[in-house]
JSON list of C-alpha atoms in Angstrom, two decimals:
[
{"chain": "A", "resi": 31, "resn": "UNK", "atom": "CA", "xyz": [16.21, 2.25, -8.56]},
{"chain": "A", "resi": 32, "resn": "UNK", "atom": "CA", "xyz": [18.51, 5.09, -7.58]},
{"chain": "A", "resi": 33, "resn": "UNK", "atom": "CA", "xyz": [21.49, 4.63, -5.50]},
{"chain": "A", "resi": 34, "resn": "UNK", "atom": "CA", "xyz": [21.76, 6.23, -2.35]},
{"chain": "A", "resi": 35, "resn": "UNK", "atom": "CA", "xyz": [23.38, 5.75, 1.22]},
{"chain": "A", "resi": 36, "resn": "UNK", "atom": "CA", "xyz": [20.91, 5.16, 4.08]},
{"chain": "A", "resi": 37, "resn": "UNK", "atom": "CA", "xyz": [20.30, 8.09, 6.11]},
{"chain": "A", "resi": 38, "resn": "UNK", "atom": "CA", "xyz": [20.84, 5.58, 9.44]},
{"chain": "A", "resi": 39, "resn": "UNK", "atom": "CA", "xyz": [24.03, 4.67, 8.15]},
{"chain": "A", "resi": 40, "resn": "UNK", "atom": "CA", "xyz": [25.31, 7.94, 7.43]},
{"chain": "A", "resi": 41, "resn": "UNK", "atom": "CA", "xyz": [24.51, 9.65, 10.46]},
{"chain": "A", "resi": 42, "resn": "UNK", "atom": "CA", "xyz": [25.50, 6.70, 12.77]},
{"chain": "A", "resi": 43, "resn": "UNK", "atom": "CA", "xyz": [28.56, 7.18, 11.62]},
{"chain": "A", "resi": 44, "resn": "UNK", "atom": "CA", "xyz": [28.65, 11.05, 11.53]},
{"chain": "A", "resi": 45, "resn": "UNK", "atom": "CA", "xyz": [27.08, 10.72, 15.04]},
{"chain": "A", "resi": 46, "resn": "UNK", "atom": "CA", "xyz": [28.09, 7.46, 16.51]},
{"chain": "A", "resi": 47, "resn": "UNK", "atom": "CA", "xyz": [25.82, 8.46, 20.08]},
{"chain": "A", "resi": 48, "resn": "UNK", "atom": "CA", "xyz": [22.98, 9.01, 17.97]},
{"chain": "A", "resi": 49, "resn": "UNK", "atom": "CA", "xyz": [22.31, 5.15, 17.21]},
{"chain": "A", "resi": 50, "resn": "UNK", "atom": "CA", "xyz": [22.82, 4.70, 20.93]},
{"chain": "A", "resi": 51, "resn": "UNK", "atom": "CA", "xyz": [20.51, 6.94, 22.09]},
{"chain": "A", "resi": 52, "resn": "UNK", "atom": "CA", "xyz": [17.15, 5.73, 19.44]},
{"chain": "A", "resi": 53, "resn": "UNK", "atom": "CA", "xyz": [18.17, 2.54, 20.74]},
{"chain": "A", "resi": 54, "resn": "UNK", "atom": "CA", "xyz": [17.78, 3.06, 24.25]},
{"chain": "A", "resi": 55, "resn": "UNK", "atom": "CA", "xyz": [13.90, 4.39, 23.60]},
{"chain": "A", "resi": 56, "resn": "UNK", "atom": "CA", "xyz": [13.06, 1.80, 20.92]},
{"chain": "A", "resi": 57, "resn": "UNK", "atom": "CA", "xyz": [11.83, -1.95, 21.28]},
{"chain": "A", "resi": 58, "resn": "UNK", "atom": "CA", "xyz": [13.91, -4.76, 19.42]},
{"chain": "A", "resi": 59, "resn": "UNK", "atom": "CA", "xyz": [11.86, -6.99, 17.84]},
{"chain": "A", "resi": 60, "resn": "UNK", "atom": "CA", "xyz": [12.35, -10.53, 15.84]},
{"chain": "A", "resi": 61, "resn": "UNK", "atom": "CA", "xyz": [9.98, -11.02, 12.81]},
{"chain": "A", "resi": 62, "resn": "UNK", "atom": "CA", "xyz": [9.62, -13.79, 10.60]},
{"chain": "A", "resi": 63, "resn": "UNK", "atom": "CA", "xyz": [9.30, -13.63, 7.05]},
{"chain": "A", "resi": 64, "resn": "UNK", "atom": "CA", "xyz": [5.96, -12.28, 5.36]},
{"chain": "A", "resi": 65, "resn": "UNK", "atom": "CA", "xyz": [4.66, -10.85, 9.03]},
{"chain": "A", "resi": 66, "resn": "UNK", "atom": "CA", "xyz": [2.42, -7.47, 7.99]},
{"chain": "A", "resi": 67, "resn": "UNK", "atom": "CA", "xyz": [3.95, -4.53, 9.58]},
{"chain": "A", "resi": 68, "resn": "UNK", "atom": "CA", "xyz": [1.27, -2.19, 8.59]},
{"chain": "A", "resi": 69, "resn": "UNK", "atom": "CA", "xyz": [-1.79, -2.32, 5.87]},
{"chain": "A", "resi": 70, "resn": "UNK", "atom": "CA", "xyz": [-2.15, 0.26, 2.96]},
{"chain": "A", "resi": 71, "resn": "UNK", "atom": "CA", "xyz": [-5.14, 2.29, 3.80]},
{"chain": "A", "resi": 72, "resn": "UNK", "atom": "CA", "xyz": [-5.17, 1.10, 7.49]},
{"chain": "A", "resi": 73, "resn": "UNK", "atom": "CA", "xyz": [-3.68, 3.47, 10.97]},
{"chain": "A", "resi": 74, "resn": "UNK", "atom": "CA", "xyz": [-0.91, 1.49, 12.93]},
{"chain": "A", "resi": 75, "resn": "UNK", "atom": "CA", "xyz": [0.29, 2.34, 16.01]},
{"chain": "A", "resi": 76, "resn": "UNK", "atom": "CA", "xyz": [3.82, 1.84, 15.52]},
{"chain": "A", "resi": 77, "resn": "UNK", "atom": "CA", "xyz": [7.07, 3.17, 13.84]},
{"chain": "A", "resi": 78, "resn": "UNK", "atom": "CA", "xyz": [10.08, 1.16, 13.16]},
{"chain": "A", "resi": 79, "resn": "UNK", "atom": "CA", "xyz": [14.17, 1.20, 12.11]},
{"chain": "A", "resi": 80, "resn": "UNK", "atom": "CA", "xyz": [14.99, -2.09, 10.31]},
{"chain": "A", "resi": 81, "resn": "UNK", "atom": "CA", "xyz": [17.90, -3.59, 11.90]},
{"chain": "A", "resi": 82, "resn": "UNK", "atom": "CA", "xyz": [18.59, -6.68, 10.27]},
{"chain": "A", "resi": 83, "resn": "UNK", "atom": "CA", "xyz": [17.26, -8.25, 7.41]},
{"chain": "A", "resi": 84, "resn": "UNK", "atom": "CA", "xyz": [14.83, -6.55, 4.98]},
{"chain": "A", "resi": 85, "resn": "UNK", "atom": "CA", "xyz": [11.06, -5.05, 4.07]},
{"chain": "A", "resi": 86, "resn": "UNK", "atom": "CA", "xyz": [9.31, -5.28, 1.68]},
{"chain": "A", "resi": 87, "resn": "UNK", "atom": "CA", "xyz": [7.08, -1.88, 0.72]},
{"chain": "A", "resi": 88, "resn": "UNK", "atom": "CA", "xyz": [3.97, -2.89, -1.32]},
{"chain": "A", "resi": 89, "resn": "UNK", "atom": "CA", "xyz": [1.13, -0.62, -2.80]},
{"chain": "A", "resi": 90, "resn": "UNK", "atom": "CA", "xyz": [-1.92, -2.29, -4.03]},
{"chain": "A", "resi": 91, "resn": "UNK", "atom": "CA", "xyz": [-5.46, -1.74, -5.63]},
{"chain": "A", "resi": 92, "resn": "UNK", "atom": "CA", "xyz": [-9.19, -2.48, -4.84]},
{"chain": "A", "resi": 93, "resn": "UNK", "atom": "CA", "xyz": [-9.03, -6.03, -6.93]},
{"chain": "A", "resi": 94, "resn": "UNK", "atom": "CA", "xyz": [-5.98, -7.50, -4.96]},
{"chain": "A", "resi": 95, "resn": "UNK", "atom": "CA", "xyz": [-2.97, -6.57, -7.21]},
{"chain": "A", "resi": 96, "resn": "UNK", "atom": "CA", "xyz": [-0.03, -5.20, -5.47]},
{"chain": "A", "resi": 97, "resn": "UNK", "atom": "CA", "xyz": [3.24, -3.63, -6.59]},
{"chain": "A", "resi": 98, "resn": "UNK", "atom": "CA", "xyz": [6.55, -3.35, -5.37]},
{"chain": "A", "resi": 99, "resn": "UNK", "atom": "CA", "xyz": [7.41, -0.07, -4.00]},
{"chain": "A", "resi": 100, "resn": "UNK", "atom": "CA", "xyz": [11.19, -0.41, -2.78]},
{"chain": "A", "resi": 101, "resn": "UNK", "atom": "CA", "xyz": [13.43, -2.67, -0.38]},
{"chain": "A", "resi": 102, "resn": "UNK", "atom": "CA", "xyz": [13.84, -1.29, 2.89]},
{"chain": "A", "resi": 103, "resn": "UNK", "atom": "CA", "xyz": [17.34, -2.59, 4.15]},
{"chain": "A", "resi": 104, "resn": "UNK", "atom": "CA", "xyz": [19.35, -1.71, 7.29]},
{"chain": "A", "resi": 105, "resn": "UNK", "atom": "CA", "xyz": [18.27, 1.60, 8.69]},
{"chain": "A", "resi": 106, "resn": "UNK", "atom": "CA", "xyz": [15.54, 2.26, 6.74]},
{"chain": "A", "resi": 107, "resn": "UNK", "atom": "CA", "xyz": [12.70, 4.20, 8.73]},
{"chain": "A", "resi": 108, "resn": "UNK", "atom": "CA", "xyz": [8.85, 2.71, 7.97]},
{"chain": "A", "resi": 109, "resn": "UNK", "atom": "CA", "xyz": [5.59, 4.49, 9.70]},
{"chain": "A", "resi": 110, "resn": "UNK", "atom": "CA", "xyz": [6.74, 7.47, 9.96]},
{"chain": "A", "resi": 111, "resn": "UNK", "atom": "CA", "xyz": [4.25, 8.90, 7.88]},
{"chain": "A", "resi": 112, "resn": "UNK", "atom": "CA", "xyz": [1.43, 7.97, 9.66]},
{"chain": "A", "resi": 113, "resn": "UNK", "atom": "CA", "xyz": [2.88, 8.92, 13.03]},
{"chain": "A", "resi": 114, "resn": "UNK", "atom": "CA", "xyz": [3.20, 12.68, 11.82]},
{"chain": "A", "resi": 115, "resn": "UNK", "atom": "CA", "xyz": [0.59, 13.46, 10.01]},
{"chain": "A", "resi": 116, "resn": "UNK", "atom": "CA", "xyz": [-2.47, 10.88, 11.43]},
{"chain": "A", "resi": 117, "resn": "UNK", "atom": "CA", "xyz": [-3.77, 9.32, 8.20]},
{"chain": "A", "resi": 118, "resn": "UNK", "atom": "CA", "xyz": [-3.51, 6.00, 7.47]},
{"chain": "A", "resi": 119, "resn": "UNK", "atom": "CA", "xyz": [-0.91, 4.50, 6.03]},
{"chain": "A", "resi": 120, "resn": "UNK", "atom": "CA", "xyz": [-0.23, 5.18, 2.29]},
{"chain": "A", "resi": 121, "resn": "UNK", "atom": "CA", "xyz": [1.42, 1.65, 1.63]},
{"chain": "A", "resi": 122, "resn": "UNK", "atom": "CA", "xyz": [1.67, -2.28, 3.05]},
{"chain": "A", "resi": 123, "resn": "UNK", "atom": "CA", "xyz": [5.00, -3.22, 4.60]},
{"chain": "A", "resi": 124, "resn": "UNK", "atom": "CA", "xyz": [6.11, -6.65, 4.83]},
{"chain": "A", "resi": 125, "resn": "UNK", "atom": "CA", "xyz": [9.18, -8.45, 6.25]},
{"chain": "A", "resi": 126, "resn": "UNK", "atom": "CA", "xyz": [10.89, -10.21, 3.26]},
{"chain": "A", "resi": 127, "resn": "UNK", "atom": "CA", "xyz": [13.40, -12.33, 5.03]},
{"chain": "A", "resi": 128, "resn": "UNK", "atom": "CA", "xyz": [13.54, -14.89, 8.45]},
{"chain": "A", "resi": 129, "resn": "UNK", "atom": "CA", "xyz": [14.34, -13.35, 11.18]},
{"chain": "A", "resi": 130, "resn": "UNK", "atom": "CA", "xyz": [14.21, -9.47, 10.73]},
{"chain": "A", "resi": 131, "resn": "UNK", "atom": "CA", "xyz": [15.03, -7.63, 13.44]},
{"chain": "A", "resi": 132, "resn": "UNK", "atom": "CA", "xyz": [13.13, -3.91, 13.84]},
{"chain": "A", "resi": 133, "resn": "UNK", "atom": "CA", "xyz": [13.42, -1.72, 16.26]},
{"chain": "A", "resi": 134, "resn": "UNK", "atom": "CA", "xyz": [10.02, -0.85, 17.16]},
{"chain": "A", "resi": 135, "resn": "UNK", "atom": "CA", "xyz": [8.46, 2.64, 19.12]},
{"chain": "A", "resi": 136, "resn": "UNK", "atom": "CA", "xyz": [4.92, 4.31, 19.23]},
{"chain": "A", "resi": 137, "resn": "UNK", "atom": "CA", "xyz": [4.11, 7.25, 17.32]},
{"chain": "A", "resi": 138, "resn": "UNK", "atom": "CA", "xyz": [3.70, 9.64, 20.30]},
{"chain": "A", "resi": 139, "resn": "UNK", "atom": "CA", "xyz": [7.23, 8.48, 21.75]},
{"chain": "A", "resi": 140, "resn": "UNK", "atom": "CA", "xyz": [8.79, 8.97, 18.13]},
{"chain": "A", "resi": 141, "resn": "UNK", "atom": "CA", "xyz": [7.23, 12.84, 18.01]},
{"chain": "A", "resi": 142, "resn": "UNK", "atom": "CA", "xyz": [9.04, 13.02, 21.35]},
{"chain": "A", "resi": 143, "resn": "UNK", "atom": "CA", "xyz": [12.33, 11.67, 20.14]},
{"chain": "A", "resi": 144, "resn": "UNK", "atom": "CA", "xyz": [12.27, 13.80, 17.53]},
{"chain": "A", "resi": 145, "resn": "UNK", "atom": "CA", "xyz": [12.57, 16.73, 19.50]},
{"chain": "A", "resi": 146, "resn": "UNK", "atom": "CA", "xyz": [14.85, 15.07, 22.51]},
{"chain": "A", "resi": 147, "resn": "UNK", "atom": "CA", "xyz": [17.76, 13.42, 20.84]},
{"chain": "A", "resi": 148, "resn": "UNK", "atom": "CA", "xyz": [19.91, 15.16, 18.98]},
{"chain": "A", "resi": 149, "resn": "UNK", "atom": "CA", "xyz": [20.49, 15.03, 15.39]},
{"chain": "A", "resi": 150, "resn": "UNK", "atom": "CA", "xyz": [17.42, 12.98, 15.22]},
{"chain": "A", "resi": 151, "resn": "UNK", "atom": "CA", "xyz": [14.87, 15.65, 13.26]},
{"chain": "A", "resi": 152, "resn": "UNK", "atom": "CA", "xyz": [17.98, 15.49, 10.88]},
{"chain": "A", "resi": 153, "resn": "UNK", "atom": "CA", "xyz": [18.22, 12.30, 10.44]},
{"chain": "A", "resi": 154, "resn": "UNK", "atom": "CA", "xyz": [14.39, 12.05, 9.73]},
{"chain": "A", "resi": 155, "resn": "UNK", "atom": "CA", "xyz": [14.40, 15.01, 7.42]},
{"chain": "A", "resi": 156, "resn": "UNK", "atom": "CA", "xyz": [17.39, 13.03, 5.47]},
{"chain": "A", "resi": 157, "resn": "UNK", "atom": "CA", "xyz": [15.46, 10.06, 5.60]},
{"chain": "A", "resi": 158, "resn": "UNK", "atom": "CA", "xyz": [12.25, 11.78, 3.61]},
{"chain": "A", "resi": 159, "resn": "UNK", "atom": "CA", "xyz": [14.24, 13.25, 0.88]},
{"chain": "A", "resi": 160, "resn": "UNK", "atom": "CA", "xyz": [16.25, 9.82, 0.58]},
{"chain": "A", "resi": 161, "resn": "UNK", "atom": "CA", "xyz": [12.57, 8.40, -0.18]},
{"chain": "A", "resi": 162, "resn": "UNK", "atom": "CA", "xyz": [11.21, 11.03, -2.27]},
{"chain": "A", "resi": 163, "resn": "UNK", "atom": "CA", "xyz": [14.68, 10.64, -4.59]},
{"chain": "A", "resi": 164, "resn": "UNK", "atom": "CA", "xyz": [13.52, 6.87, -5.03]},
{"chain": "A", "resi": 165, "resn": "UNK", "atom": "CA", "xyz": [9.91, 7.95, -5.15]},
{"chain": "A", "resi": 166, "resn": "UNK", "atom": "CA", "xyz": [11.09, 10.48, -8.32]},
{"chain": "A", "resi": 167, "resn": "UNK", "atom": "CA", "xyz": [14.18, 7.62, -9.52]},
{"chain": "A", "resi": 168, "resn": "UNK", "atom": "CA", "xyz": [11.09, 5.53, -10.22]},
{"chain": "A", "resi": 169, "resn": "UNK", "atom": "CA", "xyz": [8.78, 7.76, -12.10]},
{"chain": "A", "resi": 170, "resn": "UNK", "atom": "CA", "xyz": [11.78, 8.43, -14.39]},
{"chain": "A", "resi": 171, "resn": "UNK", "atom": "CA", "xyz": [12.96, 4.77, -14.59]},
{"chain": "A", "resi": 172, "resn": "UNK", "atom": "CA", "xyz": [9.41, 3.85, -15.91]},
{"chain": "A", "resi": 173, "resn": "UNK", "atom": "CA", "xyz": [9.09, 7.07, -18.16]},
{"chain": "A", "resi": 174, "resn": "UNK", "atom": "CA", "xyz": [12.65, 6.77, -20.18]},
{"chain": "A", "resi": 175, "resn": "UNK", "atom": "CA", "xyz": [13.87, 3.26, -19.21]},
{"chain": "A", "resi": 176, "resn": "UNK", "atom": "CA", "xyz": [13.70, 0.45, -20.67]},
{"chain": "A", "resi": 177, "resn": "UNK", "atom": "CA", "xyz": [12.49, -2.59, -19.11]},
{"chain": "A", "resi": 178, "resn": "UNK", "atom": "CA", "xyz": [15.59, -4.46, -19.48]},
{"chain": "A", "resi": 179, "resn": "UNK", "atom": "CA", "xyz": [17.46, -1.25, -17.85]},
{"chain": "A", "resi": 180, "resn": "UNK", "atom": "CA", "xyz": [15.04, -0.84, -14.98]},
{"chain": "A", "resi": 181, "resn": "UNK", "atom": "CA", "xyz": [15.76, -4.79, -14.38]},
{"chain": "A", "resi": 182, "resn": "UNK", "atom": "CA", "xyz": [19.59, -4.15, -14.29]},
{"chain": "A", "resi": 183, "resn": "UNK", "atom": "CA", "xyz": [19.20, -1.29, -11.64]},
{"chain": "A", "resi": 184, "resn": "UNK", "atom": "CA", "xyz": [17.09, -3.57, -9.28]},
{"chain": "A", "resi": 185, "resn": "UNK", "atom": "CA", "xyz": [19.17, -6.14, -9.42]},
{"chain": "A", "resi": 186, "resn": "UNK", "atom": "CA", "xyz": [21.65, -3.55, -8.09]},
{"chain": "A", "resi": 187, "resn": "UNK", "atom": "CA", "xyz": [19.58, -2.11, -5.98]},
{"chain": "A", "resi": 188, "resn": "UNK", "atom": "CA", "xyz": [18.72, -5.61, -3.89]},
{"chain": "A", "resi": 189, "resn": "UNK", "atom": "CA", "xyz": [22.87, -6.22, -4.27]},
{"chain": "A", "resi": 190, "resn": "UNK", "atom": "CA", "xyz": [23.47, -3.37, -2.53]},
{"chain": "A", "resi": 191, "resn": "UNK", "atom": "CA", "xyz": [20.37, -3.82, 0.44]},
{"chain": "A", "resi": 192, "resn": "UNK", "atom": "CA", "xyz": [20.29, -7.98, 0.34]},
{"chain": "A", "resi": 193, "resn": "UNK", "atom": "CA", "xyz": [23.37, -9.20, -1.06]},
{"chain": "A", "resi": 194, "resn": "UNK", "atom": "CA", "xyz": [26.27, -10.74, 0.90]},
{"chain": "A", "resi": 195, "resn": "UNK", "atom": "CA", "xyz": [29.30, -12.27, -0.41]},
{"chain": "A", "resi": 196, "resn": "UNK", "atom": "CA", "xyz": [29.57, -16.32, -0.94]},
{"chain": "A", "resi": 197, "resn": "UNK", "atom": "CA", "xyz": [31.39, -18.98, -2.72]},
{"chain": "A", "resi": 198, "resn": "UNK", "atom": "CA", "xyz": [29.05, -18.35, -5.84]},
{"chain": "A", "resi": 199, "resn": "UNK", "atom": "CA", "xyz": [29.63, -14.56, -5.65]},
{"chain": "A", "resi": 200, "resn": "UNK", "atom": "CA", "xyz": [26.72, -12.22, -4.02]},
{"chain": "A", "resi": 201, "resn": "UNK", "atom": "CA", "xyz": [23.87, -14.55, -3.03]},
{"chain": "A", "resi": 202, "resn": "UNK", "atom": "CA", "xyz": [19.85, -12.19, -3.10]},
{"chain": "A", "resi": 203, "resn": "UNK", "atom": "CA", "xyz": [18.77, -13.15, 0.63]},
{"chain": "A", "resi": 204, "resn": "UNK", "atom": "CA", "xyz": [15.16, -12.26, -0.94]},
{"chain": "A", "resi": 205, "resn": "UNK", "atom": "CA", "xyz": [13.42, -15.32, -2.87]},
{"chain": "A", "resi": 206, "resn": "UNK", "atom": "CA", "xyz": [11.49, -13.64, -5.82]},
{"chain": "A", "resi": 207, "resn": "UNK", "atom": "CA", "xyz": [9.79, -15.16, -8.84]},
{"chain": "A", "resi": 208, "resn": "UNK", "atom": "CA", "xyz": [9.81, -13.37, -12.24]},
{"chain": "A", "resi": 209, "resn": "UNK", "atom": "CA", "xyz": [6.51, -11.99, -11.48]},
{"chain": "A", "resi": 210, "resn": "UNK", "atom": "CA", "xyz": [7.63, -10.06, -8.48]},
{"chain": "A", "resi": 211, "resn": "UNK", "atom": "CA", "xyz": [10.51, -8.61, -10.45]},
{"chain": "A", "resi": 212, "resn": "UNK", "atom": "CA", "xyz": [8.04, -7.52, -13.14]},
{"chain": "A", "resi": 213, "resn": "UNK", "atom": "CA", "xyz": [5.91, -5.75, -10.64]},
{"chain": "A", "resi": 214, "resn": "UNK", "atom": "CA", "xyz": [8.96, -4.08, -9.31]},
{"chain": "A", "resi": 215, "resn": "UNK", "atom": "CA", "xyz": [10.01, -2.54, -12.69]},
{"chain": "A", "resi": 216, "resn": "UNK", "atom": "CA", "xyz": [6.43, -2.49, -13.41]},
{"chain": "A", "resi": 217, "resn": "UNK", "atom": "CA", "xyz": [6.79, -4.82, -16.56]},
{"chain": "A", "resi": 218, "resn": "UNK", "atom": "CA", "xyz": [5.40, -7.87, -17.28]},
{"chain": "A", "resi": 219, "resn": "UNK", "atom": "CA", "xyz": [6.63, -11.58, -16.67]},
{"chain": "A", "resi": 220, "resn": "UNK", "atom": "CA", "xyz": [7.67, -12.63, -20.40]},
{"chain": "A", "resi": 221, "resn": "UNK", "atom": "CA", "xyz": [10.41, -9.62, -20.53]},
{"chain": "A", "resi": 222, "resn": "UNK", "atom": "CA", "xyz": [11.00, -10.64, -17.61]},
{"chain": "A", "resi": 223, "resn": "UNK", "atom": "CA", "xyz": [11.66, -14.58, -17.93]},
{"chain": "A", "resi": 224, "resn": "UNK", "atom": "CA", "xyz": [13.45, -13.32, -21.44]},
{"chain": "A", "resi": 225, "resn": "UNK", "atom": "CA", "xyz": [16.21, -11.25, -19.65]},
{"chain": "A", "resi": 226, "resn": "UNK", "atom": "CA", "xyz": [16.20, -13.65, -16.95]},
{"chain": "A", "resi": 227, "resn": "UNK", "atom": "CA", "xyz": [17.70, -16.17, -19.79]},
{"chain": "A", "resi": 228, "resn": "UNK", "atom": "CA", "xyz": [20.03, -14.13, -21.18]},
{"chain": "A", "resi": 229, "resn": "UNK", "atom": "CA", "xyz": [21.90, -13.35, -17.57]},
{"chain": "A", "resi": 230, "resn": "UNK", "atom": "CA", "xyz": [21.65, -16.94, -16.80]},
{"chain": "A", "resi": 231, "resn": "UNK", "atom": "CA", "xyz": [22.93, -18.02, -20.40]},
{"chain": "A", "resi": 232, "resn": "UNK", "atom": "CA", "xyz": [25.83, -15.56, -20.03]},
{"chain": "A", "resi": 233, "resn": "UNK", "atom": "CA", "xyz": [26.45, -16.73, -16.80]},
{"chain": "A", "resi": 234, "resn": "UNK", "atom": "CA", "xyz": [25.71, -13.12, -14.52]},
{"chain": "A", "resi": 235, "resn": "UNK", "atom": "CA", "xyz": [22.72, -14.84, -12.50]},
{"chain": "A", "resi": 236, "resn": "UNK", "atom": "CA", "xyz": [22.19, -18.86, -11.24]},
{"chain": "A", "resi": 237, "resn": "UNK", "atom": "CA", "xyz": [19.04, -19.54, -9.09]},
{"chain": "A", "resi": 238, "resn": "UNK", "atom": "CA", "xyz": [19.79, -22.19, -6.52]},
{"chain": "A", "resi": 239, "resn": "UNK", "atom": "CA", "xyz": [16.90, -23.10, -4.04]},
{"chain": "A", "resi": 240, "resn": "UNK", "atom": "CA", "xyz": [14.36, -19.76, -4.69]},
{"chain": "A", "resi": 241, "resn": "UNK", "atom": "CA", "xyz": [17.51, -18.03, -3.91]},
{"chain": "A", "resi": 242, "resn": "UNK", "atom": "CA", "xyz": [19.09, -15.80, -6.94]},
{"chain": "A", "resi": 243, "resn": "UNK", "atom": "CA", "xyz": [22.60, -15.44, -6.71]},
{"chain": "A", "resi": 244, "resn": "UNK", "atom": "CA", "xyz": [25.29, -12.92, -9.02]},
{"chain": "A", "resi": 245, "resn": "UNK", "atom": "CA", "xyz": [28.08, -14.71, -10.48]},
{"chain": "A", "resi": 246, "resn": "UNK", "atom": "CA", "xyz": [29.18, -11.46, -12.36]},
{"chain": "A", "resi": 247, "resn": "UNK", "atom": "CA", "xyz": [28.43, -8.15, -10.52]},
{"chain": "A", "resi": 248, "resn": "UNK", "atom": "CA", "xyz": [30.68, -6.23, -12.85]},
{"chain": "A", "resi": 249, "resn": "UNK", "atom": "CA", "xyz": [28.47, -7.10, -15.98]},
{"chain": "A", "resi": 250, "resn": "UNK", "atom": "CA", "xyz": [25.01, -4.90, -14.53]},
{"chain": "A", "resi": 251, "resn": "UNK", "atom": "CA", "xyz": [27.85, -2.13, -14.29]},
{"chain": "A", "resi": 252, "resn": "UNK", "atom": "CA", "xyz": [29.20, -1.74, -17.24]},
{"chain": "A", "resi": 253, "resn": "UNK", "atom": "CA", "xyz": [25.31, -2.36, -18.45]},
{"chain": "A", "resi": 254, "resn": "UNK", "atom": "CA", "xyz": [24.69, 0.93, -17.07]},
{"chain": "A", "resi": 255, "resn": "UNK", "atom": "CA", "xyz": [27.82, 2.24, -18.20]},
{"chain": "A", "resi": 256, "resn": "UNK", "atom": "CA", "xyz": [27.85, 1.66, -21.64]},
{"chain": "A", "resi": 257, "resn": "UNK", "atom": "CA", "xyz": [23.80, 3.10, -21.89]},
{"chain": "A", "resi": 258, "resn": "UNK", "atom": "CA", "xyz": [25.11, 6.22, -20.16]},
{"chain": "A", "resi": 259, "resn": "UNK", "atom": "CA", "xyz": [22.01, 5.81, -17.87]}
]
């Protein structure tokens, strides 16, 4: 998972009118967890900022499987695709936690916002290379990685768009079982569950209620660090 600054973030505070004005022409809306923004393979009307709270990006196959994509955290842009070029959508996008709120527009208003606010076709041209870097991240992550590597960069990848700071350290606002994580590094559940052991044996990880939370946050650093990945 490579590391990058949200777009939204960046030019909010580059351009503090800018989240003002996509407010003003966008819908606020409060989604509960697992609600199906859009289906792989299907057209959908709408295009939507996350606000609060996080997505879940999905592709799947024919026979049911699915695999995790990416997070999408605050300021992350979903359906854009779709509303520029007309095809259906290329992926499934699900809300991962209670409560999300998106803001929420049609595709013909978001071609027109485009053009109208400025520093929006900016922001939306940031926001497709910020995608096509994880796109490319993950391609090399599965080509050179290994599994155990790819496992420490998600866990610092859903730090960084889930995790906020508690009594126990950084506490995952996403519930996941060892067979989602797989599917996200595209591995498989036993390398999984065996990593799993040795962060919770060296006291990194504890799981407390479906909820994972990071006792040490330095140790996935220095990881990293000491691979010179």
């Amino acid at each position: 998972m490579p590391e990058y600054e949200s777009p939204w973030l960046f030019f909010s505070k580059k351009m503090p009118s800018l989240l003002e004005d996509v407010q003003a022409k966008m819908e606020l809306c409060t989604y509960k967890r697992n609600t199906i923004l859009f289906t792989q393979g299907e057209e959908h009307p709408y295009v939507y900022i996350v606000g609060t709270g996080v997505v879940r990006i999905l592709t799947g196959d024919e026979n049911g499987s699915e695999k995790h994509l990416m997070i999408a955290g605050p300021g992350s842009l979903l359906g854009n695709l779709s509303s520029l070029d007309g095809y259906p959508s290329l992926f499934t996008a699900a809300t991962a936690e209670e409560n999300c709120r998106l803001y929420r527009t049609t595709g013909p208003i978001f071609a027109r916002m485009t053009a109208e606010i400025p520093g929006f076709k900016d922001f939306l041209i940031q926001d497709l290379c910020a995608k096509m870097r994880i796109l490319a991240g993950n391609i090399s992550s599965l080509s050179f990685q290994s599994a155990d590597v790819r496992i420490v960069r998600a866990f610092l990848y859903l730090i960084r768009e889930s995790g906020t700071p508690c009594r126990r350290g950084i506490k995952i606002n996403i519930p996941f079982t060892h067979q989602e994580m797989a599917d996200l590094v595209y591995s498989n559940r036993v390398t999984v569950s065996r990593f799993f052991s040795r962060l919770k044996k060296e006291g990194v990880i504890e799981k407390v209620n479906r909820y994972y939370y990071i006792r040490d946050v330095d140790y996935f650093y220095n990881y990293i660090n000491e691979l010179g990945v």
